[in-house]
Coordinates of C-alpha atoms in Angstrom, one line a residue:
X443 CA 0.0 0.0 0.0
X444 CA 1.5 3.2 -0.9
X445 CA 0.8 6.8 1.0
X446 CA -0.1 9.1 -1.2
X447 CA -0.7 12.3 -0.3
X448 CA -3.5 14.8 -2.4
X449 CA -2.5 18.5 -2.1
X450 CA -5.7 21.0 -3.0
X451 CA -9.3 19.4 -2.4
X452 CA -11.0 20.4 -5.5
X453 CA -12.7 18.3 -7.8
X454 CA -9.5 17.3 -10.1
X455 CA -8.1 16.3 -5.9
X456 CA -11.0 14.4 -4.9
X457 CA -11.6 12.1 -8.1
X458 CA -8.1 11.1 -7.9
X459 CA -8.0 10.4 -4.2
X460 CA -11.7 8.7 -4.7
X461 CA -10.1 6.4 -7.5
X462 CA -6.2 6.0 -5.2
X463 CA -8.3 5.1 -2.6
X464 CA -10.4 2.2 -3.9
X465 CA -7.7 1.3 -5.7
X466 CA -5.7 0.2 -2.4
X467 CA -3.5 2.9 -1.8
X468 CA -4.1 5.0 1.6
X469 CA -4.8 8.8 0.9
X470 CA -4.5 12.0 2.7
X471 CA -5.8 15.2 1.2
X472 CA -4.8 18.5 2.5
X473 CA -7.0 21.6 1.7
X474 CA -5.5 25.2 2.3
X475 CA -9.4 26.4 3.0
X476 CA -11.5 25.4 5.0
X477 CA -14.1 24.3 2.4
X478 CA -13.6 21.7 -0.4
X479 CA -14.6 22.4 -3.4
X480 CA -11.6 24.6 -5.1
X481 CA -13.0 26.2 -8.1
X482 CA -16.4 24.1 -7.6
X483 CA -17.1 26.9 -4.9
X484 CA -20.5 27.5 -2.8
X485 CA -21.5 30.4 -1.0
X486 CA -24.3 30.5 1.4
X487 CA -25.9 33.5 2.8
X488 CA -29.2 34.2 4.2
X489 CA -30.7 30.8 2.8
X490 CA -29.7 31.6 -0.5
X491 CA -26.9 29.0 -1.8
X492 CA -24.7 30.3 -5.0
X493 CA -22.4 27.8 -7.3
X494 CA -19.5 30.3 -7.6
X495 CA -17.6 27.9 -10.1
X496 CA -19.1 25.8 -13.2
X497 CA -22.8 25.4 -13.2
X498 CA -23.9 23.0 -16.0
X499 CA -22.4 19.2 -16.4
X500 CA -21.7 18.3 -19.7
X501 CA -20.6 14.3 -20.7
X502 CA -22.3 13.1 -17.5
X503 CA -21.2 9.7 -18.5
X504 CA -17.6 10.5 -17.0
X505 CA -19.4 11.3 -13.8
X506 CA -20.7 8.1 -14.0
X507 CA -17.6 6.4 -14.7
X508 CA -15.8 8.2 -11.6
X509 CA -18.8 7.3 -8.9
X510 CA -18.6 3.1 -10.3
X511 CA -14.8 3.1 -10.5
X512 CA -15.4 3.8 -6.4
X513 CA -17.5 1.1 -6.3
X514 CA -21.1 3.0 -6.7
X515 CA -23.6 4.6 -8.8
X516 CA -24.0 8.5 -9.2
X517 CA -27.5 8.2 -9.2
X518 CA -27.2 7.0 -5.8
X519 CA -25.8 10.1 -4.7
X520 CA -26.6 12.8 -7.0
X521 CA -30.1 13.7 -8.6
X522 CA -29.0 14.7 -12.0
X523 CA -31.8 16.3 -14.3
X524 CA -31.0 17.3 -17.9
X525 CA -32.1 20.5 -18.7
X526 CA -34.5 20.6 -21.7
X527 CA -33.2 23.8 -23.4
X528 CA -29.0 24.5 -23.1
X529 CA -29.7 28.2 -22.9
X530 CA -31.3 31.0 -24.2
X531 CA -28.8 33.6 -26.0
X532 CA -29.7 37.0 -27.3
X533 CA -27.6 38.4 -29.5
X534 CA -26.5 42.2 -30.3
X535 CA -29.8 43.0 -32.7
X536 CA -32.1 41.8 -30.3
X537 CA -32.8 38.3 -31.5
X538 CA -32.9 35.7 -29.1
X539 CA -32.5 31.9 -29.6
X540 CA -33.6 29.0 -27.0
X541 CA -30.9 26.2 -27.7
X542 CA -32.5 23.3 -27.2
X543 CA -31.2 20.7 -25.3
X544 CA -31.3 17.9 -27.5
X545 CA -29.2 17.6 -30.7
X546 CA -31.6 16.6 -33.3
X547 CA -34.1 19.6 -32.0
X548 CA -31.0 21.9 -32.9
X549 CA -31.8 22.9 -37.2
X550 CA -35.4 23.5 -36.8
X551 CA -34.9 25.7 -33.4
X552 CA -31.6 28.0 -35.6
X553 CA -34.1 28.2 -38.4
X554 CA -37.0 29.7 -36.7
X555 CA -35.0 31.6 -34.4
X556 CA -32.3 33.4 -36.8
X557 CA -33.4 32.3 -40.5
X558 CA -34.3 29.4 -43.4
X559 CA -31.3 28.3 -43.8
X560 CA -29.3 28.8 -40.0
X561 CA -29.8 25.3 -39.3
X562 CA -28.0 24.2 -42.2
X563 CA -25.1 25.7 -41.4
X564 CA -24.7 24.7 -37.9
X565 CA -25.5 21.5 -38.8
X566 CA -22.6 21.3 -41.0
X567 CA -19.7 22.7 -38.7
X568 CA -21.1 20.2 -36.2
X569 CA -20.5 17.4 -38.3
X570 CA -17.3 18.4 -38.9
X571 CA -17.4 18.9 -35.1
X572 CA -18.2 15.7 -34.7
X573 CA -15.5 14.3 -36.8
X574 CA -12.7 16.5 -34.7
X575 CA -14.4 14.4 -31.6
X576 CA -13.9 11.1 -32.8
X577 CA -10.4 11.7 -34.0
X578 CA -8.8 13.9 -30.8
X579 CA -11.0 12.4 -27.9
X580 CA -8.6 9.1 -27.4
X581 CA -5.3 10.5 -28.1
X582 CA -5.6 14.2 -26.6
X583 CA -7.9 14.0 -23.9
X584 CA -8.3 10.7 -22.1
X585 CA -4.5 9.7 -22.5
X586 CA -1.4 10.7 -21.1
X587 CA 0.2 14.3 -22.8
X588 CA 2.6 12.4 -24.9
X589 CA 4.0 13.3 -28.5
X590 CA 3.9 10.0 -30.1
X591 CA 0.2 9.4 -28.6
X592 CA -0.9 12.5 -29.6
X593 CA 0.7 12.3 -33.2
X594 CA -0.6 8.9 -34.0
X595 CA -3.8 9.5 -33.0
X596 CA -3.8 12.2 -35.9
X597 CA -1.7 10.0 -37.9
X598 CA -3.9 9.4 -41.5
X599 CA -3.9 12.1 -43.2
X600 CA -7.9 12.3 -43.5
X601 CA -7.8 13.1 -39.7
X602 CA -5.0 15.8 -39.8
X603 CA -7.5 18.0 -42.7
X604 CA -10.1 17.5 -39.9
X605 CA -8.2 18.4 -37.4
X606 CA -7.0 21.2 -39.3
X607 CA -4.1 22.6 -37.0
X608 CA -3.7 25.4 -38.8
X609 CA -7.1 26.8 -38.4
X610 CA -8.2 28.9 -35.3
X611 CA -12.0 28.2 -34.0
X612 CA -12.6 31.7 -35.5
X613 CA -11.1 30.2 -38.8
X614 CA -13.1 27.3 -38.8
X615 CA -16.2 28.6 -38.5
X616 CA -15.8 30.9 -41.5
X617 CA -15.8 28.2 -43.4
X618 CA -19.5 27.0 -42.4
X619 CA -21.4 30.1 -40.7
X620 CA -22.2 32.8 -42.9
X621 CA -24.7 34.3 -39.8
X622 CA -22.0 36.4 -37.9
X623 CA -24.9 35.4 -34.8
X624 CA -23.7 31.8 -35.3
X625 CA -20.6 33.0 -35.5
X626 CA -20.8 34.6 -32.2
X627 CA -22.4 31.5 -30.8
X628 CA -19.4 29.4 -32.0
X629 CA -16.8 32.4 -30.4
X630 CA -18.7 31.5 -27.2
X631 CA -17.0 28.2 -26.8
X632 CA -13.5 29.2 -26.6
X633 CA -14.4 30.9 -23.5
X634 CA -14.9 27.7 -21.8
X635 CA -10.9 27.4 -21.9
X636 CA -10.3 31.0 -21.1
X637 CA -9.1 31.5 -24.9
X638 CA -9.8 34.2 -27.5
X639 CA -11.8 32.3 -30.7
X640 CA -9.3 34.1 -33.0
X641 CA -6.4 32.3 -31.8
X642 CA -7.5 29.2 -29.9
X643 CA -7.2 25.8 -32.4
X644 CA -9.9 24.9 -34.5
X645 CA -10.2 21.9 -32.5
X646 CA -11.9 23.8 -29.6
X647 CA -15.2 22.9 -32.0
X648 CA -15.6 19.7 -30.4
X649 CA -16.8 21.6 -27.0
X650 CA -20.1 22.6 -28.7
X651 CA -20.5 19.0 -30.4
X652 CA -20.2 17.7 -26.6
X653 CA -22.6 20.0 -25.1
X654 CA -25.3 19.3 -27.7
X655 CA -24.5 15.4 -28.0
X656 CA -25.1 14.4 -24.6
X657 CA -27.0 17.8 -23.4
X658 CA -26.4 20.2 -20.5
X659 CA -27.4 18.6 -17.1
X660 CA -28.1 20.2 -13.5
X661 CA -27.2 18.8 -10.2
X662 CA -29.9 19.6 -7.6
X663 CA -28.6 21.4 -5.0
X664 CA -26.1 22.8 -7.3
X665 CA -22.7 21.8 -8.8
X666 CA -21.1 22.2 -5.4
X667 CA -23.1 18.7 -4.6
X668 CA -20.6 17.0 -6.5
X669 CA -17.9 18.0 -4.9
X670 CA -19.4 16.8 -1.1
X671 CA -20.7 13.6 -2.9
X672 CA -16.7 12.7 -3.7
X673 CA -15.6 13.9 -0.8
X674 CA -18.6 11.5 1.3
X675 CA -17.3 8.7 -0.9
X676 CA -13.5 9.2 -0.2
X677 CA -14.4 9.1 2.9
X678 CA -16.4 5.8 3.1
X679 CA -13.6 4.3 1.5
X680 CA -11.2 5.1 4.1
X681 CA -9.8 8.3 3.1
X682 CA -8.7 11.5 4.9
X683 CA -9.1 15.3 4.7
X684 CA -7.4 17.6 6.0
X685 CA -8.9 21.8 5.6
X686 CA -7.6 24.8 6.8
X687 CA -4.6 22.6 6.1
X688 CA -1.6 24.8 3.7
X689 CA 1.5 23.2 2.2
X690 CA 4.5 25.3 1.8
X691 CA 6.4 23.0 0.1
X692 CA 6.9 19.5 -1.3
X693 CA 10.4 17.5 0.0
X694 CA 12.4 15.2 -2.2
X695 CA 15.1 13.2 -1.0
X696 CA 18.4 12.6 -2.3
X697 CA 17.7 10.7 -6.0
X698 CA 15.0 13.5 -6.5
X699 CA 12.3 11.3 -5.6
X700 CA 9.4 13.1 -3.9
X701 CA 9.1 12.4 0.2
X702 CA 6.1 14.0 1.3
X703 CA 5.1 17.9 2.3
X704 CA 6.2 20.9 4.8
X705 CA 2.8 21.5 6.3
X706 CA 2.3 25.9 7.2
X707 CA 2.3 24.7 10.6
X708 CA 6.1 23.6 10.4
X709 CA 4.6 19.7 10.8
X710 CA 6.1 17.3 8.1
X711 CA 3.5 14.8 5.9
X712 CA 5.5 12.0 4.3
X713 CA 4.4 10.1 1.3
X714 CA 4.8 7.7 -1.5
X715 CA 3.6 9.6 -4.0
X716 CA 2.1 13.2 -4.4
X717 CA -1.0 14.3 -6.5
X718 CA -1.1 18.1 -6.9
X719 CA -4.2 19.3 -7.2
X720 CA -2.9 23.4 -7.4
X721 CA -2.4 25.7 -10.0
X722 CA 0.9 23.8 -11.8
X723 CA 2.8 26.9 -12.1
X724 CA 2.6 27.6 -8.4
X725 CA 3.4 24.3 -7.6
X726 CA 6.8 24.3 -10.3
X727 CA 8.0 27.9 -9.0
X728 CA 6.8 27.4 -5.1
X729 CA 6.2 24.2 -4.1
X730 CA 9.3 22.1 -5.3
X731 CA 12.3 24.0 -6.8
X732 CA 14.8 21.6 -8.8
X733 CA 16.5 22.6 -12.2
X734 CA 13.9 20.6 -13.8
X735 CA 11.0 22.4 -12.2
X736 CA 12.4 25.6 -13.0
X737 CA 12.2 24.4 -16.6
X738 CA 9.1 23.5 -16.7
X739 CA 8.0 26.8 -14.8
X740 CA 10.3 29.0 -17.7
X741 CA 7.8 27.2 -20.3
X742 CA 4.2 28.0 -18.3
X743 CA 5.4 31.3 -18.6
X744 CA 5.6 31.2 -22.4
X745 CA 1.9 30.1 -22.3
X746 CA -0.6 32.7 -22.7
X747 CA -2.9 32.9 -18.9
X748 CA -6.1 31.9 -19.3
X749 CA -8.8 34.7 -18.5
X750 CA -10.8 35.0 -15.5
X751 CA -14.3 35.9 -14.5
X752 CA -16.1 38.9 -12.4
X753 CA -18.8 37.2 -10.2
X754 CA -22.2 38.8 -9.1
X755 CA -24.3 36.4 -6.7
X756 CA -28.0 37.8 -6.5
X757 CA -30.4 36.8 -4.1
X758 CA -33.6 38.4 -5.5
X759 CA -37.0 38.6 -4.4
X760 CA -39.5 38.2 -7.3
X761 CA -37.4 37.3 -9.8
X762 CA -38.5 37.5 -13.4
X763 CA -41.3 35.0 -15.4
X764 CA -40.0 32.8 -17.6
X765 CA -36.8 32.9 -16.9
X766 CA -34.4 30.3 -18.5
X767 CA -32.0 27.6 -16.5
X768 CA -29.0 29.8 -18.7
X769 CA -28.9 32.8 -20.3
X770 CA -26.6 34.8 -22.6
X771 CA -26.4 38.3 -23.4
X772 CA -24.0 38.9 -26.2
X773 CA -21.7 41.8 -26.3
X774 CA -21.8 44.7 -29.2
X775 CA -18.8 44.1 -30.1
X776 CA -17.0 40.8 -29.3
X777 CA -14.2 41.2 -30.6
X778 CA -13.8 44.1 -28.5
X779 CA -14.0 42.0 -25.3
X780 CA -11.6 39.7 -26.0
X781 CA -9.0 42.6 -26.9
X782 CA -9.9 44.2 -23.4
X783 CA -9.3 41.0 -21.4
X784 CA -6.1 39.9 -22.8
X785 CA -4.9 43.3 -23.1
X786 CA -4.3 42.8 -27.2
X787 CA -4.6 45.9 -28.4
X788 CA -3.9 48.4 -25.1
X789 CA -3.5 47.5 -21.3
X790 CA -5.9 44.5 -20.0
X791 CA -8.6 46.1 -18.8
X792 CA -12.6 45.7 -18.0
X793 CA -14.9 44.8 -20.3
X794 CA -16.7 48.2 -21.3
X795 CA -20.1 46.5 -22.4
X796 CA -19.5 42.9 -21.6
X797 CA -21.2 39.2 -22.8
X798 CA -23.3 38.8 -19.6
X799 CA -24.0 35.1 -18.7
X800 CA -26.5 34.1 -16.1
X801 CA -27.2 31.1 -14.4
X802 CA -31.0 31.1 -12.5
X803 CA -31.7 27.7 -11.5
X804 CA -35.2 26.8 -10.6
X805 CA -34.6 24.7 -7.5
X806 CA -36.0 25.4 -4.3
X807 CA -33.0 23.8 -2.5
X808 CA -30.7 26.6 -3.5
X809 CA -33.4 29.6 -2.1
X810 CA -35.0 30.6 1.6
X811 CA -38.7 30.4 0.0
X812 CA -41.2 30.7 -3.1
X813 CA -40.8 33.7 -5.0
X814 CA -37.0 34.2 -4.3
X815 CA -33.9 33.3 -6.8
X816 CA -30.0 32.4 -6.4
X817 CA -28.8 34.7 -9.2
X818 CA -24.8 33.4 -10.9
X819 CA -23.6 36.5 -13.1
X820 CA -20.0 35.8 -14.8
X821 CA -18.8 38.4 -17.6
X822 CA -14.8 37.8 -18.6
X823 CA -12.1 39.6 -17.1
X824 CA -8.8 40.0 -17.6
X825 CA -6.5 38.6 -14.6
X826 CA -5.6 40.3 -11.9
X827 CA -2.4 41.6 -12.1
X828 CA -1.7 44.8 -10.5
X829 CA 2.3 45.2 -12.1
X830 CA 0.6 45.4 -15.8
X831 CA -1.6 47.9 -14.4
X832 CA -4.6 45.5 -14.0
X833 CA -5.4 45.6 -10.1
X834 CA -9.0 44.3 -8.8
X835 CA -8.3 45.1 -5.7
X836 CA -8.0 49.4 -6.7
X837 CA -10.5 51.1 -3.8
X838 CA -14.5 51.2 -5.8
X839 CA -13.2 49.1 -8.9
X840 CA -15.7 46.4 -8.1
X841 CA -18.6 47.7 -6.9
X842 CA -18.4 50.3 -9.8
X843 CA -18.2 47.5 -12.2
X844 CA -20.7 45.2 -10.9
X845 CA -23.1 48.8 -11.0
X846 CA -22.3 48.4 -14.6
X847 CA -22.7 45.1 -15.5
X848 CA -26.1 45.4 -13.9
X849 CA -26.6 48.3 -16.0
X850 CA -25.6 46.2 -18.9
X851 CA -28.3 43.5 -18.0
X852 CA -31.0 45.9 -18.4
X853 CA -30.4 47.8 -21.4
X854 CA -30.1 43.7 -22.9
X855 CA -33.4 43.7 -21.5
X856 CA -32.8 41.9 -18.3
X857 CA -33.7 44.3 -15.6
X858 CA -33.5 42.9 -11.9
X859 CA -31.7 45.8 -9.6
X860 CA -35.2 46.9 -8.2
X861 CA -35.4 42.7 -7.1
X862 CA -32.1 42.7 -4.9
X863 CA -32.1 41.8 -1.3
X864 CA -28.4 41.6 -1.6
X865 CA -24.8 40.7 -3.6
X866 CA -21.8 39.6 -3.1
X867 CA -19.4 40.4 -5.9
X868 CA -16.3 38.0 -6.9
X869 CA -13.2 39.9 -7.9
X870 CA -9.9 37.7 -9.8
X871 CA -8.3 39.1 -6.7
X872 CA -10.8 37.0 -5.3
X873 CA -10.2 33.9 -7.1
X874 CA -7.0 33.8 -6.8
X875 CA -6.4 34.4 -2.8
X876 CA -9.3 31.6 -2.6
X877 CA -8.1 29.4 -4.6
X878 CA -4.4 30.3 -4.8
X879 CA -4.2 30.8 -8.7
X880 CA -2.2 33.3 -10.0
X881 CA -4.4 36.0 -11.2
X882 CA -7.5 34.3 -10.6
X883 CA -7.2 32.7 -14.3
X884 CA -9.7 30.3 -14.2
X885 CA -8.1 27.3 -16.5
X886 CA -4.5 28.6 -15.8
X887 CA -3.1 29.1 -19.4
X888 CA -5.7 29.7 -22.3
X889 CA -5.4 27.1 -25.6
X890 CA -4.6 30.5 -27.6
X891 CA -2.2 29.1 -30.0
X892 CA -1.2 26.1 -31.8
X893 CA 1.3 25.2 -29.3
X894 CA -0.7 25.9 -26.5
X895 CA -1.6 22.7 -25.9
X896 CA 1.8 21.1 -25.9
X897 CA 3.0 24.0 -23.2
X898 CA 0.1 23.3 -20.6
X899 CA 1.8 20.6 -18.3
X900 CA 1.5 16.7 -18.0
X901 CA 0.4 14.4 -15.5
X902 CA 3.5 13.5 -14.4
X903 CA 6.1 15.9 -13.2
X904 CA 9.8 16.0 -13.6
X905 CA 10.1 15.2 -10.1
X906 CA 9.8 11.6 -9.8
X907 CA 6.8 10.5 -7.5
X908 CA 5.0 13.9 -8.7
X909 CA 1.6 14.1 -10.3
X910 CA -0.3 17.1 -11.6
X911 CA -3.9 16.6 -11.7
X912 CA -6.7 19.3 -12.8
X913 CA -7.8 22.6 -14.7
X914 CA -4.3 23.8 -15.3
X915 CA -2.8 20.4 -16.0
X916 CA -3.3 17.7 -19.4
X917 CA -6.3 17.8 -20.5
X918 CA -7.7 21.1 -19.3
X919 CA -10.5 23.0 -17.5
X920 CA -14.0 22.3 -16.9
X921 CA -15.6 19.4 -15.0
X922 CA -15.7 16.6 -17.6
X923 CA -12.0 17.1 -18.6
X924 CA -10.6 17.5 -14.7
X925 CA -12.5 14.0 -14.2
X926 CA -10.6 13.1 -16.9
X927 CA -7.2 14.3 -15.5
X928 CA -7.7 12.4 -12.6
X929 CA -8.7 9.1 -14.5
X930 CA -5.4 9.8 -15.8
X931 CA -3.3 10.0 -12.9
X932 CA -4.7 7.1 -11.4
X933 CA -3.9 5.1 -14.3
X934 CA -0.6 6.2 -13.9
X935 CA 0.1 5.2 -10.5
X936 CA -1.8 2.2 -10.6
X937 CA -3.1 -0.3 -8.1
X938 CA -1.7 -0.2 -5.0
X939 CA 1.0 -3.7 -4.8

């Protein structure tokens, strides 16, 4: 039986202590905070309960897979419901499209919405979509980050034009949209890795083809459910965790193999084997510092950071009829906002008149009473990072600019300020002292890039021992690929002997 020690409790952390666990080893996860969660965040208040990280599932089917490699069922201890329209998007000239949540419904719903003809088009780009899928799923996302898996899972040559490496998202979807609103639909996706669509790989068109595929599912409750359903599990198993628990720094010994961790307290954790669930850069330039870390830190650094997000949690009283699971207010001018976050064309700086998503689930679980409503607001920001000049933290900044978001809503034609009882705004500062990610950037570096995907790290470390599991690490952020990052690890340790 090996000791293995899981540093960070979010959900990349707990799916790969859940699957060390019941595969013999003996695990010990150490949280900095004193909540689980990570990213996966909830905030109560006043009887209100806010997901302050992702809040849809997509490919529930690696859910599944993580709860019956543990030895149960999901079902048993999550109530998923699949949400019969993905979300509702209105776009800059008023028109507004309800995305159903099934594939098939997809044509017919583009065609009434936007135009004869819409439907078409989509449907084309997904099948191409579709093709990406099939050929990169294996080989880039539920493998190990190595070159010769990655290269000859793209090795016919039929699969390389699909691929098409040389093509940005943006790029791609010139070649199938000729609506500039399914244009901006398709831009929307390359958000979901903290990328601009004008640089990010074509490839990045699968994300849509997943969404739609297997549909966009709710966890009653809320998202953070999952999180305390893994951790319950671990648990059971035998498992330990540890909160309000920091590591200062990971110990090798002298062949370079890792030993264990220096606790903030001064105590000493030894281990077998160490899973880092933290941002990979922090754990390259602060946790463990040999030549070959410092290597792979001096390559992070050549990655582009992802963006980040500024947070509005409403608790509302009366909310708005007919108000969608998910909605989407489009910007003016995207281009615009992805300039402003990244800081392309001028300083980083806030969004002036930013896409506004909103997530208003209708579960009484997550409210005090009838007639009340647990408001998500996320625009995209640029990271904090007061030496470029962008500092969330600057006295008024944030309450300022979550005045004009709000602002923004209603002029989309989404007017709730009259219906607060209160907020609570979420700065990158934020983020990143809660979650201790530089910058508060979300999926650490963005995919902008053809390279970018080779320069976000691997599983396994150069320190040997070492393991990298979630959002910042192979294969990504979001829920379905940090469940895949920790199926990954664990099939890289192993059973325990």
């Amino acid at each position: 039986m090996s000791r293995v020690l899981v540093v960070g409790a979010g959900v990349g952390g707990l799916a790969a202590a859940m699957r060390l666990q019941a595969m013999g080893h003996q695990v010990t996860v150490l949280e900095q905070a004193r909540e689980i969660g990570g990213k996966l965040g909830v905030v109560e208040l006043d009887g209100f309960r806010f997901d302050t990280g992702p809040s849809l599932l997509t490919m529930p089917h690696v859910l599944e897979e993580l709860f019956a490699s543990a030895g149960t069922s999901v079902h048993d201890v999550l109530s998923l419901r699949r949400l019969p329209s993905a979300a509702r998007y209105r776009f800059p000239d008023g028109t507004e499209l309800d995305m159903p949540g099934t594939l098939a419904d997809i044509p017919a719903a583009l065609d009434r919405a936007l135009g004869p003809g819409r439907g078409a088009q989509w449907s084309a780009l997904s099948d191409r979509a579709r093709t990406i899928w099939e050929v990169t799923h294996g080989p880039f996302l539920e493998s190990p980050m190595r070159l010769r898996t990655m290269i000859g899972g793209v090795i016919k040559p039929s699969d390389v034009r699909a691929v098409a490496p040389w093509h940005t998202l943006r790029g791609l979807g010139r070649r199938y949209l000729r609506d500039p609103r399914l244009t901006m639909l398709l831009d929307r996706y390359a958000t979901y890795t903290g990328s601009d669509p004008r640089r990010a790989p074509a490839a990045l068109a699968s994300i849509p083809w997943t969404e739609q595929a297997w549909g966009s599912w709710y966890v009653h409750g809320g998202l953070g459910r999952i999180a305390e359903a893994l951790r319950d599990r671990l648990l059971e198993l035998g498992g330990v965790i540890e909160t309000d628990t920091g590591v200062v720094e990971l110990t090798t010994n002298a062949r370079g193999h890792i030993t264990g961790a220096v606790l903030a307290d001064g105590s000493v954790a030894t281990a077998d084997l160490v899973v880092a669930n933290a941002d990979a850069r922090q754990v390259y330039e602060r946790l463990v510092r040999t030549p070959a870390t410092r290597r792979a830190a001096a390559r992070l650094r050549r990655a582009t950071p992802s963006l980040s997000g500024f947070v509005i949690l409403l608790a509302l009283d009366d909310p708005p009829a007919d108000t969608p699971h998910h909605r989407v207010l489009f910007a003016e001018d995207y281009d615009a906002e992805f300039d402003a976050v990244f800081g392309f064309r001028g300083p980083m700086r806030p969004v002036a008149r930013p896409t506004v998503y909103v997530s208003a689930p209708d579960d009484p679980e997550i409210v005090p009473g009838p007639g009340t409503g647990a408001w998500f607001v996320l625009v995209n920001a640029p990271r904090h990072d007061p030496v470029r000049g962008m500092d969330w933290d600057a006295p008024g900044l944030a309450d300022d600019y979550a005045d004009l978001v709000l602002r923004v809503m209603a002029e989309r034609g989404l007017e709730v300020r009259p219906r607060v009882r209160h907020r609570s705004i979420i700065t990158p500062a934020d983020l990143e002292r809660r979650t201790c990610t530089p910058g508060g950037c979300i999926y650490g570096s963005s995919s902008n890039g053809p390279r970018a995907a080779f320069l976000r790290p691997a599983n396994t470390s150069p320190v040997p021992g070492l393991f990298l599991v979630g959002g910042s690490a192979h294969p990504g952020g979001g829920l379905p690929l940090v469940m895949l990052s920790a199926r990954i690890v664990a099939g890289l340790i192993g059973p325990a002997a």
